[in-house]
Amino acid sequence: MRTRPVAAGLMAAGLAAAALGLVTPGPADAAGVQHLTFSFDETAAEHVEGIGAGCPEFIGTLVEQRHDELAGVMLSDGTVHGRTVATARVQLVPDDPEAVSYDGGYVLHETGTYAHAGQDDWIETSTVHGTLTGSDGSSFRIAEVMHLTTRPDGTAQVWFDRMSCP
């Protein structure tokens, strides 16, 4: 299960826009540091076959409704350091109408750096923790750790992504 269908690109694009002056950051302090804040909502759906290690078997559609709050600073050299906290509702709708469906949510914490006014890669690390409850009354926890690089052209490389149900 991916918990980052669109947001990594949106966040990197938002920070790049701030670094390039396309988003108006707050006023600079005495050291030339500007404080950035913005939020966005996204909804995404994708077909999945499996969730992660230790998770219930699942084949169907993953639907996420997510709200992200980003805060960061832009240094005088254009380097941006950002932090995001996101909350999401997750629904797992099985292909088989007789199978268990799941509903729940997660919280994501993410940090990253975008160097040199958006001309270099955005490098981030994120963690996710949440709980999903089944239509049969069962429940399970989800946990994910991911390291991702997003290039200035918007392409992304996932270096490490581990989803599990501890």
Short mmCIF file of N, CA, C and O in Angstrom, two decimals, residues 60-142:
data_model
loop_
_atom_site.label_atom_id
_atom_site.label_comp_id
_atom_site.label_asym_id
_atom_site.label_seq_id
_atom_site.Cartn_x
_atom_site.Cartn_y
_atom_site.Cartn_z
N GLY A 60 -7.95 -5.10 -4.00
CA GLY A 60 -9.05 -4.18 -4.25
C GLY A 60 -8.55 -2.76 -4.42
O GLY A 60 -7.41 -2.53 -4.81
N THR A 61 -9.40 -1.81 -4.10
CA THR A 61 -9.10 -0.40 -4.30
C THR A 61 -8.79 0.29 -2.98
O THR A 61 -9.53 0.15 -2.01
N LEU A 62 -7.69 1.01 -2.97
CA LEU A 62 -7.27 1.84 -1.85
C LEU A 62 -7.71 3.26 -2.17
O LEU A 62 -7.36 3.81 -3.22
N VAL A 63 -8.50 3.86 -1.28
CA VAL A 63 -8.94 5.24 -1.45
C VAL A 63 -8.40 6.04 -0.27
O VAL A 63 -8.60 5.65 0.88
N GLU A 64 -7.71 7.14 -0.56
CA GLU A 64 -7.16 8.00 0.49
C GLU A 64 -7.71 9.41 0.33
O GLU A 64 -7.71 9.95 -0.78
N GLN A 65 -8.13 9.99 1.43
CA GLN A 65 -8.47 11.41 1.49
C GLN A 65 -7.53 12.00 2.51
O GLN A 65 -7.54 11.59 3.68
N ARG A 66 -6.72 12.96 2.09
CA ARG A 66 -5.61 13.38 2.92
C ARG A 66 -5.52 14.90 3.00
O ARG A 66 -5.79 15.61 2.03
N HIS A 67 -5.13 15.37 4.19
CA HIS A 67 -4.89 16.80 4.40
C HIS A 67 -3.45 16.98 4.88
O HIS A 67 -3.05 16.37 5.88
N ASP A 68 -2.67 17.78 4.17
CA ASP A 68 -1.27 18.01 4.50
C ASP A 68 -1.08 19.44 4.98
O ASP A 68 -1.62 20.38 4.39
N GLU A 69 -0.29 19.60 6.03
CA GLU A 69 0.13 20.91 6.54
C GLU A 69 1.65 20.95 6.46
O GLU A 69 2.32 20.15 7.10
N LEU A 70 2.18 21.87 5.68
CA LEU A 70 3.62 21.97 5.50
C LEU A 70 4.13 23.25 6.14
O LEU A 70 3.49 24.30 6.02
N ALA A 71 5.24 23.14 6.84
CA ALA A 71 5.92 24.30 7.39
C ALA A 71 7.39 24.16 7.06
O ALA A 71 7.93 23.05 7.03
N GLY A 72 8.04 25.26 6.78
CA GLY A 72 9.45 25.17 6.46
C GLY A 72 10.13 26.51 6.56
O GLY A 72 9.51 27.54 6.85
N VAL A 73 11.42 26.48 6.30
CA VAL A 73 12.21 27.71 6.24
C VAL A 73 13.02 27.69 4.96
O VAL A 73 13.45 26.64 4.49
N MET A 74 13.17 28.88 4.37
CA MET A 74 14.04 29.04 3.22
C MET A 74 15.21 29.91 3.65
O MET A 74 15.02 31.04 4.10
N LEU A 75 16.40 29.33 3.54
CA LEU A 75 17.60 30.05 3.93
C LEU A 75 17.98 31.06 2.85
O LEU A 75 17.46 31.02 1.73
N SER A 76 18.89 31.95 3.17
CA SER A 76 19.27 33.00 2.23
C SER A 76 19.88 32.45 0.95
O SER A 76 19.83 33.11 -0.08
N ASP A 77 20.43 31.22 0.96
CA ASP A 77 21.00 30.62 -0.26
C ASP A 77 19.96 29.89 -1.10
O ASP A 77 20.28 29.29 -2.12
N GLY A 78 18.67 29.91 -0.67
CA GLY A 78 17.61 29.25 -1.42
C GLY A 78 17.32 27.83 -0.97
O GLY A 78 16.38 27.21 -1.44
N THR A 79 18.10 27.29 -0.04
CA THR A 79 17.84 25.95 0.48
C THR A 79 16.58 25.98 1.33
O THR A 79 16.41 26.88 2.16
N VAL A 80 15.71 25.00 1.11
CA VAL A 80 14.47 24.91 1.87
C VAL A 80 14.50 23.65 2.72
O VAL A 80 14.84 22.57 2.23
N HIS A 81 14.17 23.79 3.99
CA HIS A 81 13.99 22.66 4.89
C HIS A 81 12.51 22.64 5.25
O HIS A 81 11.98 23.63 5.74
N GLY A 82 11.84 21.50 5.00
CA GLY A 82 10.41 21.42 5.22
C GLY A 82 10.01 20.28 6.13
O GLY A 82 10.73 19.29 6.26
N ARG A 83 8.86 20.45 6.75
CA ARG A 83 8.28 19.43 7.61
C ARG A 83 6.78 19.38 7.30
O ARG A 83 6.12 20.41 7.20
N THR A 84 6.26 18.17 7.15
CA THR A 84 4.84 18.00 6.87
C THR A 84 4.24 17.06 7.90
O THR A 84 4.85 16.06 8.27
N VAL A 85 3.02 17.40 8.32
CA VAL A 85 2.20 16.49 9.09
C VAL A 85 0.91 16.33 8.29
O VAL A 85 0.28 17.32 7.91
N ALA A 86 0.56 15.09 8.00
CA ALA A 86 -0.65 14.81 7.22
C ALA A 86 -1.54 13.86 7.99
O ALA A 86 -1.05 12.96 8.68
N THR A 87 -2.83 14.08 7.87
CA THR A 87 -3.80 13.14 8.41
C THR A 87 -4.64 12.63 7.25
O THR A 87 -4.93 13.38 6.31
N ALA A 88 -4.99 11.36 7.30
CA ALA A 88 -5.69 10.77 6.17
C ALA A 88 -6.75 9.79 6.63
O ALA A 88 -6.60 9.12 7.65
N ARG A 89 -7.79 9.71 5.84
CA ARG A 89 -8.77 8.63 5.96
C ARG A 89 -8.46 7.65 4.84
O ARG A 89 -8.24 8.04 3.70
N VAL A 90 -8.48 6.37 5.19
CA VAL A 90 -8.17 5.32 4.23
C VAL A 90 -9.34 4.35 4.18
O VAL A 90 -9.87 3.94 5.22
N GLN A 91 -9.73 3.99 2.98
CA GLN A 91 -10.73 2.94 2.78
C GLN A 91 -10.14 1.90 1.85
O GLN A 91 -9.53 2.25 0.82
N LEU A 92 -10.30 0.63 2.21
CA LEU A 92 -9.90 -0.48 1.36
C LEU A 92 -11.18 -1.19 0.92
O LEU A 92 -11.88 -1.77 1.76
N VAL A 93 -11.47 -1.09 -0.36
CA VAL A 93 -12.69 -1.66 -0.91
C VAL A 93 -12.30 -2.90 -1.72
O VAL A 93 -11.64 -2.78 -2.75
N PRO A 94 -12.68 -4.09 -1.26
CA PRO A 94 -12.23 -5.32 -1.94
C PRO A 94 -12.91 -5.52 -3.29
O PRO A 94 -14.05 -5.08 -3.51
N ASP A 95 -12.18 -6.18 -4.19
CA ASP A 95 -12.77 -6.56 -5.48
C ASP A 95 -13.90 -7.57 -5.27
O ASP A 95 -14.91 -7.53 -5.96
N ASP A 96 -13.69 -8.47 -4.31
CA ASP A 96 -14.69 -9.50 -3.99
C ASP A 96 -15.69 -8.92 -2.99
O ASP A 96 -15.32 -8.57 -1.87
N PRO A 97 -16.96 -8.79 -3.38
CA PRO A 97 -17.94 -8.19 -2.47
C PRO A 97 -18.16 -8.98 -1.17
O PRO A 97 -18.69 -8.45 -0.21
N GLU A 98 -17.72 -10.24 -1.14
CA GLU A 98 -17.84 -11.05 0.08
C GLU A 98 -16.65 -10.88 1.02
O GLU A 98 -16.69 -11.32 2.17
N ALA A 99 -15.58 -10.24 0.55
CA ALA A 99 -14.37 -10.07 1.36
C ALA A 99 -14.54 -8.90 2.33
O ALA A 99 -15.42 -8.06 2.18
N VAL A 100 -13.67 -8.86 3.33
CA VAL A 100 -13.70 -7.81 4.35
C VAL A 100 -13.22 -6.49 3.74
O VAL A 100 -12.21 -6.45 3.04
N SER A 101 -13.96 -5.42 4.00
CA SER A 101 -13.52 -4.07 3.64
C SER A 101 -12.93 -3.43 4.90
O SER A 101 -13.20 -3.88 6.02
N TYR A 102 -12.13 -2.39 4.73
CA TYR A 102 -11.47 -1.74 5.86
C TYR A 102 -11.63 -0.24 5.76
O TYR A 102 -11.69 0.33 4.68
N ASP A 103 -11.68 0.40 6.92
CA ASP A 103 -11.80 1.84 7.01
C ASP A 103 -10.96 2.30 8.20
O ASP A 103 -10.92 1.62 9.23
N GLY A 104 -10.28 3.41 8.06
CA GLY A 104 -9.47 3.91 9.16
C GLY A 104 -8.69 5.13 8.73
O GLY A 104 -9.12 5.88 7.86
N GLY A 105 -7.55 5.31 9.34
CA GLY A 105 -6.76 6.48 9.02
C GLY A 105 -5.33 6.33 9.45
O GLY A 105 -4.94 5.33 10.05
N TYR A 106 -4.55 7.34 9.12
CA TYR A 106 -3.14 7.36 9.52
C TYR A 106 -2.69 8.79 9.70
O TYR A 106 -3.33 9.74 9.25
N VAL A 107 -1.56 8.93 10.37
CA VAL A 107 -0.86 10.21 10.50
C VAL A 107 0.51 10.01 9.89
O VAL A 107 1.19 9.01 10.14
N LEU A 108 0.93 10.95 9.07
CA LEU A 108 2.23 10.92 8.42
C LEU A 108 3.07 12.07 8.95
O LEU A 108 2.56 13.19 9.11
N HIS A 109 4.34 11.80 9.23
CA HIS A 109 5.32 12.83 9.59
C HIS A 109 6.43 12.74 8.56
O HIS A 109 6.94 11.65 8.28
N GLU A 110 6.82 13.87 8.03
CA GLU A 110 7.79 13.88 6.94
C GLU A 110 8.72 15.07 7.09
O GLU A 110 8.28 16.16 7.47
N THR A 111 9.99 14.86 6.80
CA THR A 111 10.96 15.95 6.76
C THR A 111 11.72 15.86 5.46
O THR A 111 11.88 14.78 4.88
N GLY A 112 12.19 17.00 4.99
CA GLY A 112 12.95 16.99 3.75
C GLY A 112 13.73 18.27 3.53
O GLY A 112 13.53 19.27 4.21
N THR A 113 14.62 18.20 2.55
CA THR A 113 15.47 19.34 2.18
C THR A 113 15.47 19.49 0.67
O THR A 113 15.59 18.51 -0.06
N TYR A 114 15.35 20.72 0.22
CA TYR A 114 15.40 21.05 -1.20
C TYR A 114 16.46 22.13 -1.35
O TYR A 114 16.27 23.27 -0.95
N ALA A 115 17.60 21.77 -1.89
CA ALA A 115 18.74 22.68 -1.92
C ALA A 115 18.75 23.56 -3.18
O ALA A 115 18.17 23.21 -4.21
N HIS A 116 19.43 24.67 -3.07
CA HIS A 116 19.77 25.56 -4.20
C HIS A 116 18.57 26.03 -5.00
O HIS A 116 18.50 25.83 -6.22
N ALA A 117 17.64 26.64 -4.33
CA ALA A 117 16.49 27.30 -4.99
C ALA A 117 15.74 26.37 -5.93
O ALA A 117 15.30 26.77 -6.99
N GLY A 118 15.57 25.10 -5.53
CA GLY A 118 14.77 24.17 -6.32
C GLY A 118 15.48 23.59 -7.52
O GLY A 118 14.86 22.92 -8.34
N GLN A 119 16.77 23.81 -7.67
CA GLN A 119 17.49 23.28 -8.82
C GLN A 119 18.05 21.88 -8.56
O GLN A 119 18.53 21.24 -9.49
N ASP A 120 18.02 21.44 -7.32
CA ASP A 120 18.51 20.12 -6.96
C ASP A 120 17.36 19.24 -6.51
O ASP A 120 16.22 19.67 -6.45
N ASP A 121 17.67 18.01 -6.17
CA ASP A 121 16.66 17.06 -5.74
C ASP A 121 16.07 17.42 -4.38
O ASP A 121 16.75 17.98 -3.52
N TRP A 122 14.78 17.08 -4.21
CA TRP A 122 14.11 17.15 -2.91
C TRP A 122 14.33 15.79 -2.28
O TRP A 122 14.01 14.77 -2.87
N ILE A 123 14.89 15.74 -1.09
CA ILE A 123 15.18 14.48 -0.40
C ILE A 123 14.33 14.44 0.86
O ILE A 123 14.36 15.39 1.65
N GLU A 124 13.56 13.37 1.03
CA GLU A 124 12.65 13.31 2.17
C GLU A 124 12.65 11.95 2.84
O GLU A 124 12.98 10.94 2.22
N THR A 125 12.25 11.96 4.09
CA THR A 125 12.02 10.75 4.86
C THR A 125 10.64 10.89 5.49
O THR A 125 10.31 11.97 6.00
N SER A 126 9.85 9.84 5.44
CA SER A 126 8.52 9.91 6.04
C SER A 126 8.23 8.66 6.85
O SER A 126 8.75 7.58 6.56
N THR A 127 7.39 8.83 7.86
CA THR A 127 6.89 7.72 8.66
C THR A 127 5.37 7.84 8.74
O THR A 127 4.83 8.94 8.77
N VAL A 128 4.72 6.68 8.77
CA VAL A 128 3.26 6.62 8.81
C VAL A 128 2.86 5.64 9.91
O VAL A 128 3.46 4.57 10.04
N HIS A 129 1.83 6.00 10.67
CA HIS A 129 1.25 5.12 11.68
C HIS A 129 -0.25 5.28 11.65
O HIS A 129 -0.75 6.41 11.61
N GLY A 130 -0.97 4.16 11.65
CA GLY A 130 -2.42 4.24 11.64
C GLY A 130 -3.07 2.92 11.99
O GLY A 130 -2.39 1.92 12.23
N THR A 131 -4.40 2.93 12.01
CA THR A 131 -5.19 1.74 12.31
C THR A 131 -6.35 1.66 11.34
O THR A 131 -6.98 2.68 11.04
N LEU A 132 -6.61 0.46 10.85
CA LEU A 132 -7.76 0.20 9.98
C LEU A 132 -8.65 -0.83 10.64
O LEU A 132 -8.16 -1.79 11.25
N THR A 133 -9.96 -0.66 10.52
CA THR A 133 -10.93 -1.58 11.11
C THR A 133 -11.73 -2.23 9.99
O THR A 133 -12.19 -1.54 9.07
N GLY A 134 -11.90 -3.55 10.10
CA GLY A 134 -12.60 -4.31 9.08
C GLY A 134 -14.09 -4.34 9.28
O GLY A 134 -14.60 -4.15 10.40
N SER A 135 -14.81 -4.61 8.19
CA SER A 135 -16.27 -4.72 8.25
C SER A 135 -16.71 -5.91 9.11
O SER A 135 -17.85 -5.97 9.54
N ASP A 136 -15.76 -6.80 9.41
CA ASP A 136 -16.05 -7.95 10.28
C ASP A 136 -15.68 -7.67 11.74
O ASP A 136 -15.73 -8.56 12.59
N GLY A 137 -15.27 -6.42 12.06
CA GLY A 137 -14.90 -6.07 13.42
C GLY A 137 -13.42 -6.23 13.74
O GLY A 137 -12.97 -5.80 14.80
N SER A 138 -12.65 -6.83 12.85
CA SER A 138 -11.22 -6.98 13.07
C SER A 138 -10.53 -5.61 12.87
O SER A 138 -11.11 -4.70 12.31
N SER A 139 -9.29 -5.51 13.36
CA SER A 139 -8.53 -4.28 13.11
C SER A 139 -7.05 -4.63 13.04
O SER A 139 -6.62 -5.68 13.54
N PHE A 140 -6.30 -3.76 12.38
CA PHE A 140 -4.86 -3.94 12.33
C PHE A 140 -4.19 -2.57 12.23
O PHE A 140 -4.79 -1.60 11.79
N ARG A 141 -2.95 -2.53 12.71
CA ARG A 141 -2.15 -1.31 12.64
C ARG A 141 -1.31 -1.32 11.38
O ARG A 141 -0.90 -2.39 10.91
N ILE A 142 -1.03 -0.13 10.84
CA ILE A 142 -0.12 -0.01 9.71
C ILE A 142 1.05 0.88 10.13
O ILE A 142 0.90 1.79 10.94
#
